[in-house]
Amino acid sequence: MQRSERLAEIVEIVRDGRLHLARDIAEALEVSVRTIYRDIDTLVANGVPIDGERGVGYLLREPVFLPPMSLSLVELEALSLGMAIVQEVADEELQSAASGVIAKVGEHASNRRNAPKSWGFGLYEFERAREGLSHMPLLRRAIREGLKLRIDYLSLDEQSSKRTIRPLQTDYWGKVWTLSAWCELRRGFRAFRIDRIQMCEPTGSSFQPEAGKTIEDYLRHVAEQMDREKDSS
Amino acid sequence: MQRSERLAEIVEIVRDGRLHLARDIAEALEVSVRTIYRDIDTLVANGVPIDGERGVGYLLREPVFLPPMSLSLVELEALSLGMAIVQEVADEELQSAASGVIAKVGEHASNRRNAPKSWGFGLYEFERAREGLSHMPLLRRAIREGLKLRIDYLSLDEQSSKRTIRPLQTDYWGKVWTLSAWCELRRGFRAFRIDRIQMCEPTGSSFQPEAGKTIEDYLRHVAEQMDREKDSS
DNA sequence: AGTCCAACTGCCATTATTTGTCAGTTGAGT
DNA sequence: ACTCAACTGACAAATAATGGCAGTTGGACT
């Protein structure tokens, strides 16, 4: 195996976010431990965020993927259009993440002869979508980590309520963002407009995916409902 | 210089889309021609789309960028959200490009512990935006390459007209796509709704960026107009 | 058909890099 | 004080990369 291949392999191994010992990696790749130390050195020198702690092991600081990959010109356009839309449409966290992507990709894509971006877009349709998105980073974290949330919700007919929910998915509808969740108060799936969520905080307890209460169940439920509507019309 | 560095350098050099001779590359990187042949071999073996033609030189088949880069988890989400939106919102060419990006990125991002996508989105708001986008690939090509187009346009008040235009930029407005262009008929900037373009074909002649007729001029013009509106309100 | 060009190939001696071994040191936790 | 595992330096052995050379090949042009 080539050295460069091995470096990629090491990243693959470490990328699962668990702790790894140089000894184990060495064994897996059939090289000596010393070589692994050297390899990790060069990886770190090349910007891969691996943390080594003496007496502990190696850990990847943040989830990365770093495949050298090639995008076609159209794919590049799709990418930058998408990031531009996200910048307009989503909350600040995602927005700056999108900037990050553009920066990382653009840096390398820029020195082409002619790569004028072929699009732009109007802003006013999006302004509404940006309102009241301050909860989104927390919502995303809750979805990722399975945290139950307590929310104060003001429904469209101005009814206020407090609920404990299991956040499943945020949805973008062109004008507004909603949160699909399992509502423990109503014992059913509910979609909440994010701009109508008055307050939102972790309850401290978390949840596991549970049959009948997962996002897949919800999507199936919605699909069935749409079918019924079609039948009756 | 390390071999791996040199390989990256070669890609950088070849990426300008022009023709390159192994001799020149060798000189630039201060290695022998033989080495360059070997390097190109390994690049091709690694999937870099370099075409070598005997008696001619090397050419990069499609514009690529291939930096090994690392994205944070949020950046990954921004990326996939953006691509999902593009898939809903844009024409088939961009749509499949977006799929391509997702495939390339997702492949490497998948074996994380927990990376459920935290969002999805409703479709009905976007359906309108997808109508009548069959011209878009041609429009993008015209913008990139500076091709004049002849179009049949049906304005919103049902007035039909034929024009020769210099396409400058496509714009996404949340519900519809428009094309900003310099109209040679009206001698001014015009925005056309793409779903109202009945027919569209290259005239065969092309145009160079010309002072007063570029996209930057148009954007400045629009910005000034908006300022005036603010003043008068 | 012949000629030119530059990509390509195979071979081999030379040079550079990578590797393993070994004998340490360091820092954190127990 | 002890253990663990990351780290470091040195050196010889193994491996890979390189340059030079003498070809071959395919396309384009005359």
XYZ file of C-alpha atoms (C1' of nucleotides) in Angstrom:
526
model
C 0.000 0.000 0.000
C 1.177 3.482 -0.905
C 1.853 6.030 1.731
C -0.759 8.467 0.391
C -3.353 5.707 0.352
C -2.475 4.853 3.889
C -2.940 8.438 5.011
C -6.432 8.409 3.536
C -7.092 5.105 5.264
C -6.067 6.525 8.612
C -8.533 9.348 8.191
C -11.244 6.850 7.317
C -10.482 4.891 10.449
C -10.325 7.850 12.782
C -13.397 9.461 11.257
C -15.864 7.370 13.184
C -15.369 9.787 16.046
C -14.228 7.142 18.483
C -10.923 6.872 20.248
C -8.127 5.073 18.461
C -4.714 3.869 19.542
C -1.736 4.148 17.260
C -1.069 0.483 17.998
C -4.464 -0.576 16.645
C -4.187 1.541 13.533
C -0.720 0.159 12.919
C -2.029 -3.360 13.198
C -4.966 -2.679 10.903
C -2.740 -1.190 8.215
C 0.102 -3.649 8.737
C 2.811 -1.120 9.412
C 4.790 -0.274 12.495
C 3.565 2.057 15.189
C 6.391 4.426 14.447
C 5.087 4.834 10.933
C 1.657 5.714 12.242
C 3.134 8.440 14.423
C 4.895 9.840 11.407
C 1.749 9.587 9.300
C -0.354 11.363 11.879
C 2.276 14.066 11.932
C 1.958 14.705 8.250
C -1.841 14.565 8.410
C -1.883 17.190 11.135
C 0.596 19.238 9.135
C -1.860 19.048 6.258
C -4.649 20.413 8.389
C -6.520 17.299 9.401
C -7.875 18.036 12.875
C -6.617 14.985 14.719
C -5.981 15.336 18.415
C -3.536 12.995 20.066
C -3.434 12.775 23.817
C -0.656 10.994 25.593
C -1.862 7.970 27.446
C -5.234 8.147 25.733
C -5.266 7.861 21.966
C -6.310 9.722 18.850
C -9.536 11.549 18.261
C -10.828 13.471 15.281
C -11.726 16.924 16.524
C -14.557 17.635 14.104
C -16.318 15.480 11.626
C -14.535 15.862 8.349
C -14.636 14.337 5.001
C -11.743 15.056 2.787
C -11.944 13.246 -0.451
C -10.089 14.910 -3.235
C -12.954 15.115 -5.631
C -13.680 16.617 -8.953
C -16.763 18.583 -9.760
C -17.927 19.470 -13.218
C -18.643 23.058 -14.087
C -22.381 22.529 -13.775
C -21.955 20.829 -10.443
C -19.950 23.806 -9.303
C -22.795 26.090 -10.324
C -25.338 23.920 -8.561
C -23.156 24.065 -5.479
C -22.785 27.806 -5.401
C -26.434 28.412 -6.251
C -27.441 26.123 -3.434
C -25.146 27.830 -0.982
C -26.401 31.237 -2.057
C -29.995 30.157 -1.483
C -29.132 28.726 1.910
C -27.506 32.016 2.806
C -30.753 33.807 2.025
C -33.134 31.325 3.430
C -31.742 29.765 6.563
C -30.712 30.857 10.007
C -27.397 32.422 10.838
C -25.655 29.221 11.771
C -26.424 27.526 8.473
C -25.827 30.781 6.687
C -22.285 31.118 7.910
C -21.733 27.425 7.283
C -22.751 28.060 3.687
C -20.251 30.909 3.528
C -17.660 28.487 4.826
C -18.392 26.012 2.082
C -18.227 28.702 -0.568
C -14.930 29.921 0.821
C -13.382 26.472 0.873
C -14.628 25.463 -2.531
C -14.342 28.840 -4.201
C -10.758 29.270 -3.197
C -9.840 26.308 -5.316
C -12.359 26.839 -8.073
C -11.556 30.458 -8.730
C -8.582 30.379 -11.014
C -10.516 29.031 -13.946
C -10.496 31.023 -17.167
C -14.155 31.816 -17.388
C -16.297 30.911 -14.476
C -18.729 33.770 -14.174
C -21.582 32.650 -12.043
C -24.546 32.379 -14.306
C -27.188 33.276 -11.776
C -28.174 35.431 -8.908
C -31.481 36.038 -7.365
C -33.976 38.417 -6.028
C -34.265 38.865 -2.336
C -37.702 40.018 -1.413
C -39.427 36.655 -1.649
C -37.039 35.244 0.884
C -37.206 37.872 3.532
C -40.151 36.296 5.230
C -38.419 32.950 5.521
C -35.657 34.471 7.601
C -37.873 35.732 10.390
C -37.690 34.189 13.829
C -35.147 31.527 13.090
C -33.151 32.025 16.250
C -34.184 28.620 17.571
C -32.890 26.673 14.619
C -29.395 25.810 15.849
C -30.893 24.358 19.010
C -33.544 22.510 17.017
C -30.910 20.965 14.786
C -28.846 19.896 17.753
C -31.915 18.393 19.373
C -32.694 16.426 16.203
C -29.133 15.170 15.921
C -28.741 14.202 19.515
C -32.312 13.172 20.275
C -33.054 15.785 22.922
C -36.584 16.407 24.087
C -37.562 20.064 24.059
C -40.087 22.098 25.974
C -41.636 24.812 23.818
C -44.090 27.671 24.117
C -46.034 27.743 20.904
C -48.401 30.349 19.556
C -50.563 28.757 16.897
C -51.800 30.653 13.844
C -55.168 31.243 15.528
C -53.296 32.811 18.457
C -53.769 29.895 20.855
C -50.802 29.656 23.177
C -49.651 26.295 24.495
C -46.734 24.633 26.252
C -45.594 21.250 25.009
C -42.846 18.725 25.325
C -41.794 17.483 21.918
C -39.336 15.172 20.188
C -37.964 17.182 17.270
C -37.681 15.081 14.122
C -37.020 17.344 11.169
C -37.043 20.973 10.118
C -38.785 21.700 6.840
C -38.407 24.556 4.450
C -41.572 25.549 2.611
C -40.353 28.348 0.421
C -41.659 31.017 2.726
C -41.509 29.594 6.196
C -39.655 26.979 8.133
C -41.531 24.418 10.148
C -40.512 21.822 12.674
C -41.954 18.334 12.452
C -42.035 16.676 15.810
C -43.720 14.097 17.952
C -45.794 15.999 20.469
C -45.970 14.323 23.836
C -48.922 16.474 24.857
C -51.119 15.438 21.919
C -49.478 12.015 21.505
C -49.169 12.579 17.796
C -47.108 14.168 15.062
C -47.318 17.923 14.744
C -45.731 20.531 12.518
C -44.818 23.808 14.165
C -44.001 27.031 12.357
C -40.644 27.956 13.707
C -41.411 31.659 13.701
C -44.317 30.927 16.046
C -42.175 29.169 18.624
C -42.016 31.683 21.464
C -39.567 29.840 23.669
C -37.719 26.591 23.434
C -35.351 24.788 25.769
C -34.032 21.273 26.354
C -35.894 19.359 29.024
C -32.698 17.589 29.949
C -34.013 14.178 28.994
C -33.382 12.601 25.631
C -35.172 10.098 23.436
C -34.373 7.131 21.271
C -36.015 6.460 17.919
C -39.160 4.555 18.843
C -41.430 2.571 16.541
C -44.337 4.742 15.452
C -42.665 7.959 16.532
C -39.840 8.349 14.020
C -39.517 10.727 11.124
C -40.083 7.847 8.733
C -43.378 7.094 10.416
C -44.346 10.726 10.081
C -43.472 10.902 6.415
C -45.427 7.735 5.755
C -48.337 9.195 7.669
C -48.262 12.386 5.615
C -48.004 10.465 2.355
C -51.026 8.345 3.242
C -52.987 11.433 4.108
C -52.188 12.996 0.750
C -53.347 9.834 -0.998
C -56.678 9.975 0.825
C -57.175 13.581 -0.222
C -56.548 12.654 -3.837
C -59.115 9.858 -3.664
C -61.860 12.054 -2.301
C -61.388 14.830 -4.848
C 9.068 19.161 -3.367
C 7.118 16.068 -2.446
C 5.595 13.884 -5.064
C 2.064 14.381 -3.752
C 2.552 18.136 -3.752
C 3.779 17.969 -7.288
C 0.736 16.012 -8.387
C -1.467 18.731 -6.937
C 0.667 21.329 -8.710
C 0.221 19.588 -12.030
C -3.528 19.697 -11.609
C -3.310 23.390 -10.776
C -1.327 24.024 -13.933
C -3.515 21.974 -16.217
C -6.691 23.346 -14.716
C -6.624 26.561 -16.696
C -8.198 24.571 -19.501
C -5.450 25.341 -21.962
C -3.138 22.942 -23.713
C 0.028 21.949 -21.899
C 3.120 20.075 -22.971
C 4.809 17.627 -20.664
C 8.065 19.455 -21.439
C 6.708 22.748 -20.119
C 5.261 21.223 -16.993
C 8.532 19.438 -16.346
C 10.417 22.699 -16.667
C 8.013 24.545 -14.380
C 8.280 21.919 -11.665
C 11.986 21.268 -12.189
C 11.722 17.579 -12.835
C 12.358 15.486 -15.890
C 9.783 14.887 -18.589
C 9.803 11.209 -17.781
C 8.628 11.984 -14.277
C 5.774 14.053 -15.613
C 4.593 11.179 -17.754
C 4.638 8.974 -14.707
C 2.830 11.593 -12.628
C 0.121 12.046 -15.214
C -0.298 8.302 -15.230
C -0.985 8.185 -11.528
C -3.287 11.209 -11.736
C -5.342 9.530 -14.429
C -5.333 6.346 -12.395
C -6.767 8.385 -9.536
C -9.597 9.642 -11.679
C -8.379 13.074 -12.717
C -9.824 13.602 -16.188
C -6.667 14.551 -18.051
C -6.547 13.768 -21.743
C -3.177 13.336 -23.396
C -2.975 13.385 -27.144
C 0.162 12.355 -28.940
C 1.682 15.175 -30.848
C -0.578 17.685 -29.122
C -0.317 17.922 -25.360
C -2.401 17.582 -22.234
C -5.864 18.919 -21.662
C -8.152 18.734 -18.671
C -11.383 17.220 -19.924
C -13.698 19.000 -17.541
C -13.048 21.764 -15.125
C -12.276 20.189 -11.815
C -11.167 21.289 -8.482
C -9.959 18.644 -6.185
C -8.778 19.985 -2.933
C -8.955 17.544 -0.105
C -10.965 19.605 2.290
C -12.736 19.190 5.535
C -16.232 20.335 6.247
C -17.775 20.690 9.649
C -21.011 18.945 10.438
C -23.011 22.138 10.033
C -21.328 22.881 6.736
C -22.275 19.426 5.599
C -25.877 20.138 6.500
C -25.813 23.460 4.709
C -24.419 21.687 1.681
C -27.035 18.981 1.558
C -29.870 21.395 2.281
C -28.672 23.618 -0.539
C -28.430 20.719 -2.941
C -31.885 19.511 -1.952
C -33.336 22.956 -2.641
C -31.575 23.147 -5.981
C -33.018 19.780 -6.867
C -36.505 21.131 -6.229
C -36.082 24.529 -7.692
C -33.889 24.389 -10.754
C -33.947 22.820 -14.163
C -33.022 19.243 -14.876
C -29.401 19.942 -15.705
C -28.700 21.694 -12.403
C -30.878 19.182 -10.647
C -28.831 16.225 -11.751
C -25.663 18.186 -11.056
C -26.913 18.630 -7.510
C -27.506 14.897 -7.290
C -23.939 14.441 -8.454
C -22.606 16.647 -5.709
C -24.652 14.843 -3.094
C -23.432 11.507 -4.377
C -19.778 12.550 -4.334
C -19.933 14.179 -0.952
C -22.378 11.797 0.645
C -20.343 8.776 -0.250
C -17.570 9.987 1.976
C -19.712 11.592 4.614
C -21.962 8.629 5.213
C -20.032 6.448 7.595
C -20.304 8.892 10.451
C -21.900 7.640 13.637
C -24.977 9.817 13.639
C -25.622 12.048 10.730
C -29.356 12.096 10.274
C -30.301 14.986 8.094
C -32.062 17.459 10.283
C -34.340 18.920 7.649
C -36.534 18.260 4.716
C -39.042 20.431 3.025
C -42.417 20.782 1.539
C -42.818 20.728 -2.171
C -45.877 22.607 -3.248
C -44.385 26.089 -3.006
C -41.664 25.101 -5.431
C -43.708 23.477 -8.116
C -44.319 26.725 -9.904
C -40.625 27.518 -10.071
C -39.953 24.351 -12.041
C -42.254 25.185 -14.929
C -40.834 25.970 -18.342
C -37.185 25.736 -17.468
C -36.208 23.792 -20.556
C -34.205 26.737 -21.883
C -31.960 27.054 -18.869
C -29.041 24.881 -19.924
C -28.778 26.877 -23.135
C -29.088 30.139 -21.223
C -26.286 29.171 -18.883
C -24.078 28.179 -21.755
C -24.814 31.457 -23.488
C -23.890 33.378 -20.337
C -20.674 31.453 -19.893
C -19.575 31.670 -23.463
C -21.005 35.041 -24.367
C -23.424 33.883 -27.057
C -26.102 36.185 -28.382
C -29.554 34.611 -28.408
C -32.666 35.210 -30.457
C -35.805 34.736 -28.386
C -39.561 34.804 -28.791
C -40.969 36.342 -25.664
C -44.525 36.515 -24.441
C -44.750 39.266 -21.862
C -47.080 39.092 -18.868
C -49.624 41.258 -20.703
C -49.571 38.752 -23.569
C -47.547 40.909 -25.950
C -45.416 38.715 -28.145
C -42.037 39.931 -29.379
C -38.841 38.709 -31.010
C -35.534 40.026 -29.707
C -31.817 39.503 -29.886
C -30.318 39.564 -26.416
C -27.026 39.202 -24.573
C -27.784 36.930 -21.619
C -26.104 38.099 -18.436
C -27.513 36.237 -15.475
C -30.361 33.989 -14.458
C -32.142 34.932 -11.257
C -34.195 32.880 -8.894
C -37.031 34.730 -7.194
C -38.481 32.049 -4.967
C -41.305 31.304 -7.358
C -39.990 32.034 -10.806
C -36.729 32.226 -12.644
C -35.878 35.257 -14.712
C -33.141 36.048 -17.168
C -31.369 39.379 -16.967
C -30.040 40.423 -20.329
C -29.050 43.318 -22.508
C -31.754 43.645 -25.111
C -30.482 44.763 -28.466
C -33.988 45.615 -29.624
C -34.680 48.040 -26.786
C -31.022 48.980 -26.285
C -31.338 48.472 -22.555
C -31.354 45.938 -19.747
C -34.387 43.722 -19.483
C -35.456 40.898 -17.204
C -37.367 38.065 -18.841
C -39.388 35.450 -17.035
C -37.930 32.213 -18.264
C -41.281 30.451 -18.319
C -42.479 33.102 -20.780
C -39.674 32.513 -23.250
C -41.410 30.706 -26.109
C -38.363 29.960 -28.192
C -34.695 30.597 -27.863
C -31.709 29.852 -30.088
C -28.149 31.055 -30.582
C -27.789 33.648 -33.317
C -24.367 32.284 -34.095
C -22.605 35.498 -33.173
C -21.082 36.117 -29.769
C -20.362 39.146 -27.632
C -17.635 40.442 -25.389
C -18.262 42.246 -22.101
C -18.769 45.847 -23.124
C -18.754 48.905 -20.891
C -22.311 49.793 -19.930
C -23.680 46.437 -20.978
C -22.270 44.067 -18.375
C -23.977 42.376 -15.482
C -22.204 44.706 -13.091
C -23.675 47.702 -14.893
C -27.100 46.139 -14.626
C -26.789 45.446 -10.937
C -25.602 48.992 -10.324
C -28.524 50.262 -12.371
C -31.005 48.213 -10.351
C -29.466 49.324 -7.078
C -29.729 52.989 -8.072
C -33.330 52.501 -9.049
C -34.146 50.979 -5.673
C -32.513 53.934 -3.944
C -34.672 56.333 -5.916
C -37.794 54.416 -4.912
C -36.811 54.640 -1.268
C -36.327 58.399 -1.561
C -39.720 58.993 -3.074
C -41.626 56.901 -0.556
C 3.914 8.078 -48.391
C 6.773 10.523 -45.543
C 7.779 13.772 -41.711
C 7.170 16.045 -37.441
C 5.507 16.367 -32.935
C 4.804 15.069 -28.449
C 2.693 11.555 -25.835
C 3.954 7.163 -24.180
C 6.833 2.754 -22.822
C 10.608 -0.235 -20.837
C 14.933 -0.557 -18.746
C 18.457 0.472 -15.427
C 21.576 2.929 -12.401
C 21.179 6.603 -9.091
C 19.057 9.059 -5.596
C 15.549 10.124 -2.232
C 12.003 8.665 0.824
C 9.871 5.541 3.809
C 10.102 2.168 7.055
C 11.236 -0.679 11.215
C 13.880 -1.171 15.279
C 15.439 0.464 19.427
C 16.058 3.269 23.184
C 14.508 6.725 25.041
C 11.081 11.182 26.882
C 6.757 13.399 27.995
C 2.172 14.377 29.939
C -2.000 12.903 32.003
C -4.431 10.057 34.941
C -4.550 6.767 39.058
C 5.396 6.209 41.931
C 3.419 3.852 38.220
C 1.064 2.979 33.905
C -0.331 4.123 29.488
C 0.246 5.646 25.043
C 1.628 9.528 22.546
C 5.833 11.294 20.938
C 11.082 11.897 19.535
C 15.784 10.916 17.523
C 19.050 8.017 15.260
C 20.426 4.715 11.980
C 20.396 0.922 8.777
C 17.513 -1.541 5.513
C 13.902 -1.589 2.288
C 11.262 0.661 -0.995
C 9.954 4.210 -4.207
C 10.963 7.994 -7.173
C 13.812 9.915 -10.579
C 16.617 10.886 -14.837
C 18.551 9.343 -18.960
C 18.191 6.839 -22.963
C 16.471 4.462 -26.744
C 12.829 3.310 -28.541
C 7.225 3.158 -30.262
C 2.771 5.136 -31.357
C -0.974 7.956 -33.192
C -2.471 12.149 -35.246
C -1.748 16.109 -38.211
C 0.347 18.275 -41.861
C 2.871 18.365 -46.370
